[in-house]
Amino acid sequence: MEILETALMQRALIAAVLVGVIAPAVGIYLVQRRQALMGDGIGHVAMTGVGLGFLLSASPVWMATLVAIVGSIAMELIRAYGRTRGDIALAMLFYGGMAGGVLLINLSPTGSNANLSSYLFGSLSTVSEGDLDAIWVLAALVVLVTVGLRRQLFAVSQDEEFARVTGLPVRALNLLVAVTAAVTVTVAMRVVGLLLVSALMVVPVAAAQQITRSFAVTFVLSVVIGTAVTLAGTVTSYYQDVPPGATIVLLAIGVFLVLTVLATPLARRRARALRPERDEHPAAEADGPAVPAMRGPADEARV
Amino acid sequence: MTTTQTESAGQDTNGAKDATTPTVLSLRGATATLGSRPVLRGIDVSLRRGEVVALLGANGSGKSTAVRSVIGQVPLTSGEVTLFGTPLRRFRDWARVGYVPQRTTAASGVPATVREVVSSGRLARTGLLRWPSKADRAAVQRAIDLVGLTDRAKDAVGALSGGQHQRVLIARALAAEPELLIMDEPMAGVDLASQEILAATLRDQVAAGTTVLLVLHELGPLEPLIDRAVVLRDGCVMHDGPPPKAVGQHALPGHDPELLTNQSCHPHAAGEPHRTGLLT
């Protein structure tokens, strides 16, 4: 295969596959606890890290990782302890992070908005040997956490209060998810870019759960979808002159649409295969539920 | 808090649970506030091993808060909770406690099967690092069988009815084989068939010696199981003794002036303006 001949393309494909595996693996826990947009927030915060990296002439990737971890911990603490204005605090963090990134990168002597755009939208062609080593290490860490602690993370994301009563270290596990998400965002930054990271964390999971009934199958299927679309997107961008990040995300949304269309007949067939008492009654649905025309006399009323 | 004669008489009538039976759970002088509103105003409740106690009261009487303070989800402003003789702060042996939360209608974001949800209850025994063994899987299966969901074990929880969902939550608590079962409104929004299965499950647990604390709106089908009823009103214990005989909300002791055993905690006597909701 011609595509595998250059070292550049080999690195790009390996990076893409690793991101395709880890992004949904973390994303499933975020979706489960209804924090699907947390990845997006971390991406915004990571921009300040990129800017800081340029300003201090340090590695933007490691700076972004550092700042994203700090930001994700802050977000988790706001979620856990924040009361009514938690959403406002998160908004401050999101947009502050983005504005900080733009400002810092313009202040730095070497950086410009052009540099920033390679982080915003991803640039597989600039993945170096050193980057790939870092991606391998970080991806291994993420897989270790998301697969090794899947039962515990499932319990915490499913019902936090119950998990606390089982004696699990809920706060530590929540912080672990936040840090793992931050690491994933900075790894995926090179492939799909900060602005599209969240899509790769959420869309494969959303697509998989259209046709699944269990958490385990959803996990495996979303990783398969994530890997397939990152591979397909990278290959497409090699043969056609299209940006890989955007191609990957659009492919993932395409898979989501296909599975959504498939879901309805599949659910109907499952319902039919089950016992008759669990039949669906579409006719009754259409007429609306049976509601009495007026309230009966309420005998509990007292003066 | 003063213990009235009716209260101690109520405990004496309580058959086999005499003073030598160890106390499994106790709340002493518990006060708690939500926002600035006092929700618990010094309540004393204790359960001896093997007892089945119902916590009754109207909406807003503080019964859910009382239960949530027992499992450490609502901090007490004063007073003390002990579980199995250990103060809550130092209590770590959570596998001995099974908690069934009030059922929420909001399903989680990702599908999960009955078995997966029930298995998460077993984490109280397996903990953070131990891999589940054959015995753990057997315990999960037993819990699923107990609530009569054997043939639904592989189905998504989201596809179940309200009553079946409640049975999943109970199986999840039973998976850890707890000695103390705490249930918050287990019968709320549960169909008749599920109510009977729940009552039967609970009967088996009680027969096996499990201590049970139930939050209930009314006694209903669980009435024959209950040894003792604690009635809360405006964050105070109004009655602690044999369960009221009549069924139905308006026959609860809280509605009957003769059974207001705790006069020191009358809602209008606590120096607290009586809140009527809309007008305050």
Coordinates of C-alpha atoms in Angstrom, one line a residue:
Chain A
M1 CA 0.0 0.0 0.0
E2 CA 1.4 3.3 -1.1
I3 CA -0.1 5.1 1.9
L4 CA 2.0 3.1 4.4
E5 CA 5.3 3.9 2.6
T6 CA 6.2 7.3 4.1
A7 CA 7.1 7.5 7.8
L8 CA 4.9 10.6 8.1
M9 CA 1.8 8.7 7.0
Q10 CA 2.7 5.8 9.3
R11 CA 2.9 8.1 12.3
A12 CA -0.3 9.8 11.3
L13 CA -2.2 6.5 11.0
I14 CA -0.9 5.2 14.4
A15 CA -1.8 8.5 16.1
A16 CA -5.3 8.5 14.5
V17 CA -6.0 4.9 15.6
L18 CA -4.9 5.5 19.1
V19 CA -7.1 8.5 19.3
G20 CA -10.0 6.6 17.8
V21 CA -9.6 4.1 20.6
I22 CA -9.2 6.3 23.6
A23 CA -11.6 9.2 22.8
P24 CA -14.8 7.1 22.9
A25 CA -13.4 5.0 25.8
V26 CA -13.3 8.2 28.0
G27 CA -16.3 9.7 26.3
I28 CA -18.7 6.9 27.3
Y29 CA -18.3 7.9 31.0
L30 CA -18.9 11.5 30.2
V31 CA -22.0 10.7 28.2
Q32 CA -23.2 8.3 30.9
R33 CA -23.1 11.1 33.5
R34 CA -24.6 13.6 31.1
Q35 CA -21.5 15.7 30.7
A36 CA -21.1 15.2 27.0
L37 CA -19.8 18.7 26.5
M38 CA -17.1 18.4 29.1
G39 CA -14.5 17.4 26.4
D40 CA -15.4 20.6 24.6
G41 CA -14.8 22.7 27.7
I42 CA -11.4 21.0 28.3
G43 CA -10.5 21.7 24.7
H44 CA -11.2 25.4 25.2
V45 CA -9.1 25.5 28.3
A46 CA -6.3 23.6 26.6
M47 CA -6.0 26.5 24.2
T48 CA -4.5 28.6 27.0
G49 CA -1.9 25.9 27.4
V50 CA -1.1 26.0 23.7
G51 CA -0.7 29.8 23.9
L52 CA 1.4 29.5 27.0
G53 CA 3.6 26.9 25.3
F54 CA 4.3 29.3 22.5
L55 CA 4.9 32.3 24.8
L56 CA 7.3 30.4 27.1
S57 CA 8.9 28.5 24.1
A58 CA 8.0 25.3 25.8
S59 CA 6.3 22.3 24.1
P60 CA 2.7 23.4 23.3
V61 CA 1.5 19.8 23.7
W62 CA 2.8 19.3 27.2
M63 CA 1.7 22.8 28.2
A64 CA -1.7 22.0 26.9
T65 CA -1.8 18.7 28.8
L66 CA -0.8 20.5 32.0
V67 CA -3.3 23.3 31.6
A68 CA -6.1 20.9 30.5
I69 CA -5.5 18.8 33.6
V70 CA -5.7 21.8 35.9
G71 CA -8.8 23.0 34.0
S72 CA -10.6 19.6 34.1
I73 CA -9.9 19.4 37.9
A74 CA -11.4 22.8 38.3
M75 CA -14.4 21.8 36.3
E76 CA -14.9 18.7 38.4
L77 CA -14.6 20.6 41.6
I78 CA -17.1 23.2 40.4
R79 CA -19.5 20.3 39.4
A80 CA -19.1 18.6 42.8
Y81 CA -19.3 21.6 45.1
G82 CA -20.9 24.2 43.0
R83 CA -24.5 25.1 43.8
T84 CA -26.8 27.1 41.5
R85 CA -24.3 29.1 39.5
G86 CA -22.1 26.1 38.4
D87 CA -23.0 26.6 34.8
I88 CA -21.9 30.3 34.9
A89 CA -18.6 29.3 36.4
L90 CA -18.1 26.7 33.7
A91 CA -18.8 29.2 31.0
M92 CA -16.2 31.6 32.5
L93 CA -13.7 28.7 32.4
F94 CA -14.6 27.8 28.8
Y95 CA -14.4 31.2 27.2
G96 CA -11.6 32.5 29.5
G97 CA -9.6 29.5 28.3
M98 CA -10.2 30.3 24.7
A99 CA -9.6 34.0 25.0
G100 CA -6.5 33.3 27.0
G101 CA -5.1 31.1 24.3
V102 CA -5.7 33.7 21.5
L103 CA -4.2 36.5 23.6
L104 CA -1.1 34.5 24.7
I105 CA -0.3 33.2 21.2
N106 CA -0.4 36.7 19.8
L107 CA 1.9 38.0 22.6
S108 CA 4.5 35.4 21.8
P109 CA 7.2 36.2 19.3
T110 CA 7.0 33.0 17.3
G111 CA 3.3 32.3 17.4
S112 CA 0.5 33.6 15.3
N113 CA -3.1 32.7 14.6
A114 CA -1.8 30.4 11.8
N115 CA 0.0 28.3 14.4
L116 CA -3.1 28.2 16.5
S117 CA -5.2 26.9 13.7
S118 CA -3.1 23.7 13.5
Y119 CA -4.1 23.0 17.1
L120 CA -7.7 24.1 16.6
F121 CA -8.4 21.8 13.6
G122 CA -5.6 19.3 14.0
S123 CA -2.7 18.6 11.7
L124 CA -1.7 15.0 11.4
S125 CA 1.2 15.9 9.0
T126 CA 3.1 17.6 11.8
V127 CA 3.1 14.5 14.2
S128 CA 6.7 14.0 15.0
E129 CA 8.5 10.9 16.3
G130 CA 8.6 12.5 19.8
D131 CA 4.9 13.3 19.6
L132 CA 4.1 9.7 18.8
D133 CA 6.0 8.5 21.8
A134 CA 4.1 10.8 24.0
I135 CA 0.8 9.7 22.4
W136 CA 1.6 6.0 23.0
V137 CA 2.3 6.6 26.7
L138 CA -0.7 8.8 27.3
A139 CA -3.0 6.4 25.3
A140 CA -1.8 3.4 27.3
L141 CA -2.6 5.3 30.5
V142 CA -6.1 6.2 29.3
V143 CA -6.8 2.5 28.3
L144 CA -5.5 1.3 31.6
V145 CA -7.9 3.5 33.5
T146 CA -11.0 3.2 31.4
V147 CA -10.8 -0.5 30.9
G148 CA -9.2 -1.6 34.2
L149 CA -11.6 0.5 36.4
R150 CA -14.7 0.1 34.2
R151 CA -16.9 -1.4 36.9
Q152 CA -16.0 1.3 39.4
L153 CA -16.3 4.1 36.8
F154 CA -19.6 2.6 35.6
A155 CA -21.0 2.6 39.1
V156 CA -19.9 6.2 39.8
S157 CA -21.2 7.5 36.5
Q158 CA -24.5 5.6 36.7
D159 CA -25.5 6.7 40.2
E160 CA -23.0 8.8 42.2
E161 CA -25.0 8.8 45.4
F162 CA -25.3 5.0 45.4
A163 CA -21.6 4.6 44.6
R164 CA -20.8 6.6 47.7
V165 CA -22.9 4.3 49.8
T166 CA -21.0 1.3 48.4
G167 CA -17.8 2.9 49.9
L168 CA -16.1 3.6 46.6
P169 CA -13.7 6.6 46.6
V170 CA -16.2 8.6 44.5
R171 CA -14.3 11.9 44.6
A172 CA -11.0 10.3 43.6
L173 CA -12.7 8.4 40.7
N174 CA -14.4 11.5 39.5
L175 CA -11.1 13.4 39.4
L176 CA -9.5 10.4 37.7
V177 CA -12.2 10.6 34.9
A178 CA -11.6 14.4 34.6
V179 CA -7.8 14.0 34.3
T180 CA -8.2 11.1 31.9
A181 CA -10.5 13.2 29.8
A182 CA -8.0 16.1 29.8
V183 CA -5.2 13.8 28.7
T184 CA -7.4 12.4 25.9
V185 CA -8.2 15.9 24.7
T186 CA -4.6 16.9 24.4
V187 CA -3.7 13.6 22.6
A188 CA -6.6 14.0 20.2
M189 CA -5.7 17.6 19.6
R190 CA -3.1 16.6 17.0
V191 CA -5.6 14.5 15.1
V192 CA -9.0 16.2 15.1
G193 CA -8.1 19.5 16.7
L194 CA -9.3 21.1 20.0
L195 CA -12.5 22.3 18.5
L196 CA -13.6 18.9 17.3
V197 CA -12.2 16.7 20.1
S198 CA -15.4 16.5 21.9
A199 CA -17.1 15.2 18.8
L200 CA -14.8 12.2 18.7
M201 CA -15.5 11.5 22.4
V202 CA -19.3 11.8 22.1
V203 CA -20.5 10.9 18.6
P204 CA -19.2 7.3 18.4
V205 CA -20.8 6.6 21.8
A206 CA -24.1 8.3 20.7
A207 CA -24.0 6.2 17.5
A208 CA -23.3 2.9 19.3
Q209 CA -26.0 3.3 21.9
Q210 CA -28.6 3.6 19.1
I211 CA -28.5 -0.1 18.7
T212 CA -27.1 -1.5 22.0
R213 CA -28.8 -2.5 25.3
S214 CA -25.7 -3.0 27.5
F215 CA -22.9 -0.8 28.7
A216 CA -20.2 -3.3 27.7
V217 CA -21.4 -3.7 24.1
T218 CA -21.8 0.1 23.9
F219 CA -18.2 0.5 25.1
V220 CA -16.8 -2.0 22.5
L221 CA -18.9 -0.8 19.6
S222 CA -18.1 2.9 20.2
V223 CA -14.3 2.1 20.3
V224 CA -14.8 0.2 17.0
I225 CA -16.6 3.1 15.5
G226 CA -14.1 5.6 16.7
T227 CA -11.2 3.5 15.3
A228 CA -13.0 3.0 12.0
V229 CA -13.8 6.7 11.4
T230 CA -10.4 8.0 12.4
L231 CA -8.7 5.4 10.1
A232 CA -11.1 6.1 7.2
G233 CA -10.8 9.9 7.7
T234 CA -7.0 9.8 7.7
V235 CA -6.9 7.6 4.6
T236 CA -9.4 9.9 2.8
S237 CA -7.4 13.0 3.7
Y238 CA -4.3 11.3 2.1
Y239 CA -6.0 10.6 -1.2
Q240 CA -8.3 13.6 -1.4
D241 CA -7.1 17.0 -0.3
V242 CA -9.5 17.4 2.7
P243 CA -8.7 18.2 6.3
P244 CA -8.5 14.9 8.4
G245 CA -10.2 16.3 11.5
A246 CA -13.3 17.5 9.9
T247 CA -13.5 14.4 7.7
I248 CA -13.3 12.1 10.8
V249 CA -16.1 14.0 12.6
L250 CA -18.4 14.1 9.6
L251 CA -17.8 10.3 9.1
A252 CA -18.7 9.7 12.7
I253 CA -21.9 11.7 12.3
G254 CA -22.6 9.7 9.2
V255 CA -22.3 6.4 11.2
F256 CA -24.6 7.9 13.8
L257 CA -27.3 8.7 11.2
V258 CA -27.0 5.2 9.6
L259 CA -27.3 3.5 13.0
T260 CA -30.2 5.7 14.0
V261 CA -32.1 4.7 10.9
L262 CA -31.3 1.1 11.6
A263 CA -32.4 1.3 15.2
T264 CA -36.1 1.5 14.8
P265 CA -36.6 -1.7 12.8
L266 CA -34.1 -3.5 15.0
A267 CA -36.0 -2.5 18.2
R268 CA -39.3 -3.6 16.6
R269 CA -37.8 -7.0 15.7
R270 CA -36.5 -7.4 19.3
A271 CA -39.9 -6.5 20.7
R272 CA -41.6 -9.0 18.4
A273 CA -39.1 -11.7 19.4
L274 CA -40.0 -11.2 23.1
R275 CA -43.1 -12.5 24.9
P276 CA -46.5 -11.2 23.7
E277 CA -47.2 -9.3 27.0
R278 CA -44.4 -7.0 26.2
D279 CA -45.9 -6.1 22.8
E280 CA -45.9 -2.5 21.9
H281 CA -49.2 -0.8 21.3
P282 CA -48.6 1.8 18.6
A283 CA -52.3 2.3 18.1
A284 CA -52.9 3.3 21.7
E285 CA -50.0 5.6 21.5
A286 CA -51.4 7.4 18.5
D287 CA -54.8 8.0 20.2
G288 CA -53.0 9.3 23.3
P289 CA -53.3 7.7 26.7
A290 CA -56.7 7.1 28.1
V291 CA -57.6 10.1 30.2
P292 CA -60.9 10.5 31.9
A293 CA -62.9 13.4 30.6
M294 CA -63.3 14.9 34.1
R295 CA -62.0 14.5 37.6
G296 CA -64.0 12.3 39.8
P297 CA -65.4 13.7 43.1
A298 CA -62.5 14.1 45.5
D299 CA -63.6 12.8 48.9
E300 CA -60.5 13.8 50.6
A301 CA -61.4 17.5 50.5
R302 CA -62.0 18.8 54.0
V303 CA -63.0 22.2 55.3
Chain B
M1 CA -35.3 15.3 73.4
T2 CA -37.7 13.9 76.0
T3 CA -38.8 10.3 75.7
T4 CA -42.4 10.0 76.5
Q5 CA -44.1 7.1 78.1
T6 CA -45.9 6.1 75.0
E7 CA -42.7 5.9 73.1
S8 CA -40.9 3.6 75.5
A9 CA -44.1 1.5 75.8
G10 CA -44.0 1.2 72.1
Q11 CA -40.5 -0.3 72.1
D12 CA -41.4 -2.7 74.9
T13 CA -44.2 -4.2 72.9
N14 CA -41.7 -5.0 70.3
G15 CA -41.4 -8.7 70.9
A16 CA -38.0 -10.3 70.7
K17 CA -36.0 -7.2 70.2
D18 CA -35.1 -6.5 73.9
A19 CA -32.4 -4.3 75.3
T20 CA -29.6 -6.8 74.7
T21 CA -30.0 -6.9 70.9
P22 CA -27.3 -4.7 69.5
T23 CA -28.2 -1.4 68.0
V24 CA -27.6 -1.3 64.2
L25 CA -28.4 2.3 63.5
S26 CA -28.9 5.3 65.7
L27 CA -29.6 8.9 65.1
R28 CA -29.2 11.1 68.2
G29 CA -30.3 14.7 68.4
A30 CA -29.9 15.0 64.6
T31 CA -30.5 18.5 63.2
A32 CA -30.0 19.4 59.6
T33 CA -30.8 22.4 57.3
L34 CA -31.3 22.6 53.6
G35 CA -30.4 26.1 52.6
S36 CA -31.6 28.1 55.6
R37 CA -34.6 26.0 56.3
P38 CA -34.3 23.6 59.3
V39 CA -35.4 20.2 58.0
L40 CA -34.5 18.0 61.0
R41 CA -34.9 19.6 64.4
G42 CA -33.4 17.1 66.7
I43 CA -34.6 13.6 66.0
D44 CA -33.7 10.4 67.8
V45 CA -34.2 7.1 66.0
S46 CA -32.6 3.8 66.7
L47 CA -32.9 0.4 65.2
R48 CA -32.0 -2.9 66.9
R49 CA -30.8 -5.8 64.9
G50 CA -33.7 -7.6 63.0
E51 CA -36.1 -4.7 63.4
V52 CA -38.2 -3.4 60.5
V53 CA -38.9 0.3 61.1
A54 CA -41.0 2.5 58.9
L55 CA -40.3 6.2 58.8
L56 CA -43.6 7.9 58.0
G57 CA -44.6 11.5 57.5
A58 CA -46.1 13.9 55.0
N59 CA -44.1 15.5 52.2
G60 CA -41.5 17.9 53.7
S61 CA -41.6 16.3 57.1
G62 CA -37.9 15.4 56.8
K63 CA -38.1 11.7 56.4
S64 CA -36.0 11.5 53.2
T65 CA -33.5 14.0 54.7
A66 CA -33.2 11.8 57.9
V67 CA -32.4 8.7 55.8
R68 CA -29.9 10.6 53.6
S69 CA -28.2 11.9 56.7
V70 CA -27.8 8.3 57.9
I71 CA -25.8 7.4 54.7
G72 CA -23.8 10.6 54.9
Q73 CA -25.4 12.4 51.9
V74 CA -26.8 15.2 54.0
P75 CA -24.5 16.7 56.6
L76 CA -25.9 17.1 60.1
T77 CA -25.5 20.5 61.8
S78 CA -25.6 18.8 65.2
G79 CA -26.2 15.4 66.6
E80 CA -24.7 12.1 65.8
V81 CA -25.2 9.1 63.5
T82 CA -23.8 5.7 64.3
L83 CA -23.9 2.6 62.1
F84 CA -23.2 -0.8 63.8
G85 CA -21.8 1.1 66.8
T86 CA -19.3 3.2 64.7
P87 CA -19.8 6.9 64.3
L88 CA -20.6 7.7 60.6
R89 CA -17.4 9.6 60.2
R90 CA -15.3 6.6 60.9
F91 CA -17.7 4.0 59.3
R92 CA -16.0 2.2 56.4
D93 CA -17.8 -1.1 56.3
W94 CA -20.3 -0.1 53.7
A95 CA -20.9 -3.6 52.4
R96 CA -23.1 -4.1 55.5
V97 CA -25.4 -1.4 54.3
G98 CA -27.7 -1.7 51.3
Y99 CA -29.2 1.6 50.1
V100 CA -32.2 1.8 47.8
P101 CA -32.6 5.5 46.6
Q102 CA -35.9 7.1 45.7
R103 CA -36.4 6.1 42.1
T104 CA -35.6 8.8 39.6
T105 CA -37.2 8.9 36.2
A106 CA -34.1 10.2 34.5
A107 CA -32.2 7.2 33.0
S108 CA -28.5 7.4 32.6
G109 CA -27.0 8.6 29.3
V110 CA -25.7 5.2 28.2
P111 CA -27.8 2.0 28.0
A112 CA -27.1 -0.6 30.7
T113 CA -28.5 -4.0 31.4
V114 CA -30.2 -5.2 34.5
R115 CA -27.2 -7.4 35.3
E116 CA -24.8 -4.5 34.9
V117 CA -26.7 -2.2 37.2
V118 CA -27.1 -5.0 39.8
S119 CA -23.4 -5.9 39.6
S120 CA -22.5 -2.3 40.6
G121 CA -24.1 -3.0 44.0
R122 CA -21.6 -5.9 44.5
L123 CA -18.7 -3.3 44.4
A124 CA -19.4 -2.8 48.0
R125 CA -17.8 -6.2 48.5
T126 CA -15.3 -6.3 45.7
G127 CA -14.1 -2.8 46.3
L128 CA -11.6 -0.8 44.1
L129 CA -9.1 -3.4 43.0
R130 CA -10.4 -7.0 43.6
W131 CA -11.7 -8.7 40.5
P132 CA -15.2 -10.2 40.8
S133 CA -15.1 -13.9 41.7
K134 CA -17.5 -16.7 41.0
A135 CA -19.1 -16.1 44.3
D136 CA -19.6 -12.4 43.4
R137 CA -21.3 -13.3 40.1
A138 CA -23.5 -15.9 42.0
A139 CA -24.5 -13.2 44.5
V140 CA -25.5 -10.9 41.6
Q141 CA -27.6 -13.7 40.0
R142 CA -29.2 -14.5 43.3
A143 CA -30.2 -10.8 43.8
I144 CA -31.7 -10.7 40.3
D145 CA -33.6 -13.9 41.0
L146 CA -34.9 -12.6 44.3
V147 CA -36.7 -9.7 42.7
G148 CA -38.1 -11.9 39.9
L149 CA -36.1 -10.4 37.0
T150 CA -34.2 -13.5 35.9
D151 CA -35.6 -13.5 32.4
R152 CA -34.9 -9.7 32.0
A153 CA -31.3 -9.8 33.2
K154 CA -30.0 -9.0 29.7
D155 CA -32.5 -6.3 29.0
A156 CA -31.7 -2.6 29.1
V157 CA -32.9 -0.9 32.3
G158 CA -34.4 1.9 30.3
A159 CA -36.8 -0.5 28.7
L160 CA -38.3 -1.6 32.1
S161 CA -41.5 -0.3 33.7
G162 CA -41.3 1.8 36.9
G163 CA -42.0 -1.1 39.1
Q164 CA -39.4 -3.3 37.4
H165 CA -36.9 -0.5 37.7
Q166 CA -37.5 -0.2 41.4
R167 CA -36.9 -4.0 41.7
V168 CA -33.6 -3.5 39.9
L169 CA -32.6 -0.9 42.5
I170 CA -33.5 -3.3 45.3
A171 CA -31.6 -6.1 43.7
R172 CA -28.6 -3.8 43.4
A173 CA -28.7 -3.1 47.1
L174 CA -29.2 -6.9 47.9
A175 CA -26.2 -7.9 45.7
A176 CA -23.8 -6.9 48.5
E177 CA -25.8 -9.1 50.9
P178 CA -26.3 -6.3 53.5
E179 CA -27.2 -6.6 57.1
L180 CA -29.0 -3.2 57.1
L181 CA -31.3 -2.3 54.3
I182 CA -32.3 1.4 53.9
M183 CA -35.1 2.1 51.4
D184 CA -36.4 5.5 50.4
E185 CA -40.0 5.3 49.2
P186 CA -39.7 1.8 47.7
M187 CA -43.4 1.7 46.8
A188 CA -43.7 5.1 45.1
G189 CA -45.0 4.7 41.5
V190 CA -44.8 0.9 41.6
D191 CA -47.5 -1.3 40.0
L192 CA -49.4 -3.8 42.0
A193 CA -47.6 -6.9 40.7
S194 CA -44.2 -5.3 41.5
Q195 CA -45.5 -4.2 45.0
E196 CA -46.3 -7.9 45.8
I197 CA -42.9 -9.1 44.6
L198 CA -41.2 -6.3 46.6
A199 CA -43.1 -7.2 49.7
A200 CA -42.2 -10.9 49.3
T201 CA -38.5 -10.0 48.7
L202 CA -38.5 -7.9 51.8
R203 CA -40.3 -10.7 53.8
D204 CA -37.5 -13.1 52.9
Q205 CA -34.8 -10.6 53.9
V206 CA -36.5 -9.9 57.2
A207 CA -36.8 -13.7 57.8
A208 CA -33.1 -14.0 57.2
G209 CA -32.4 -11.4 59.9
T210 CA -31.8 -8.2 57.9
T211 CA -32.6 -5.0 59.7
V212 CA -34.7 -2.6 57.5
L213 CA -35.4 1.1 57.6
L214 CA -38.1 2.1 55.2
V215 CA -39.2 5.6 54.3
L216 CA -42.9 5.3 53.4
H217 CA -45.7 7.7 52.6
E218 CA -48.2 5.2 53.8
L219 CA -47.9 1.7 55.1
G220 CA -49.7 -0.1 52.3
P221 CA -48.8 -3.8 51.5
L222 CA -45.7 -3.7 53.7
E223 CA -47.8 -3.2 56.8
P224 CA -47.6 -6.8 58.2
L225 CA -43.8 -6.7 58.1
I226 CA -43.3 -3.5 60.1
D227 CA -42.4 -3.8 63.8
R228 CA -42.3 -0.2 64.6
A229 CA -43.3 3.1 63.0
V230 CA -41.6 6.5 63.5
V231 CA -43.7 9.4 62.4
L232 CA -42.0 12.6 61.5
R233 CA -43.6 16.0 61.3
D234 CA -41.8 19.3 60.6
G235 CA -38.5 17.6 61.4
C236 CA -39.5 16.2 64.7
V237 CA -40.4 12.7 65.9
M238 CA -44.2 12.7 66.6
H239 CA -44.6 9.1 67.3
D240 CA -42.4 6.1 67.9
G241 CA -44.1 2.9 68.5
P242 CA -46.4 0.3 67.0
P243 CA -47.5 1.0 63.5
P244 CA -50.8 2.8 63.3
K245 CA -53.6 0.3 62.5
A246 CA -55.6 2.3 60.0
V247 CA -54.3 2.5 56.5
G248 CA -54.3 5.7 54.5
Q249 CA -52.7 9.1 54.8
H250 CA -55.4 10.7 56.9
A251 CA -55.4 8.0 59.4
L252 CA -51.7 8.4 60.2
P253 CA -50.9 9.3 63.8
G254 CA -49.5 12.7 62.7
H255 CA -53.1 13.6 61.8
D256 CA -54.5 12.4 65.1
P257 CA -54.0 14.7 68.1
E258 CA -54.2 11.9 70.6
L259 CA -51.1 10.3 69.2
L260 CA -49.0 13.5 69.2
T261 CA -46.7 12.0 71.8
N262 CA -44.0 14.6 71.4
Q263 CA -45.6 17.9 72.6
S264 CA -42.2 19.6 73.0
C265 CA -41.8 19.5 69.3
H266 CA -45.1 20.8 68.2
P267 CA -44.7 22.8 64.9
H268 CA -46.0 26.0 66.5
A269 CA -44.1 25.7 69.7
A270 CA -40.6 25.5 68.5
G271 CA -40.1 29.3 68.2
E272 CA -40.2 28.8 64.5
P273 CA -42.9 30.5 62.5
H274 CA -45.2 27.9 61.0
R275 CA -44.6 27.9 57.3
T276 CA -47.5 27.6 55.0
G277 CA -45.6 27.7 51.8
L278 CA -47.1 30.4 49.6
L279 CA -47.5 33.1 52.2
T280 CA -44.1 33.0 53.8

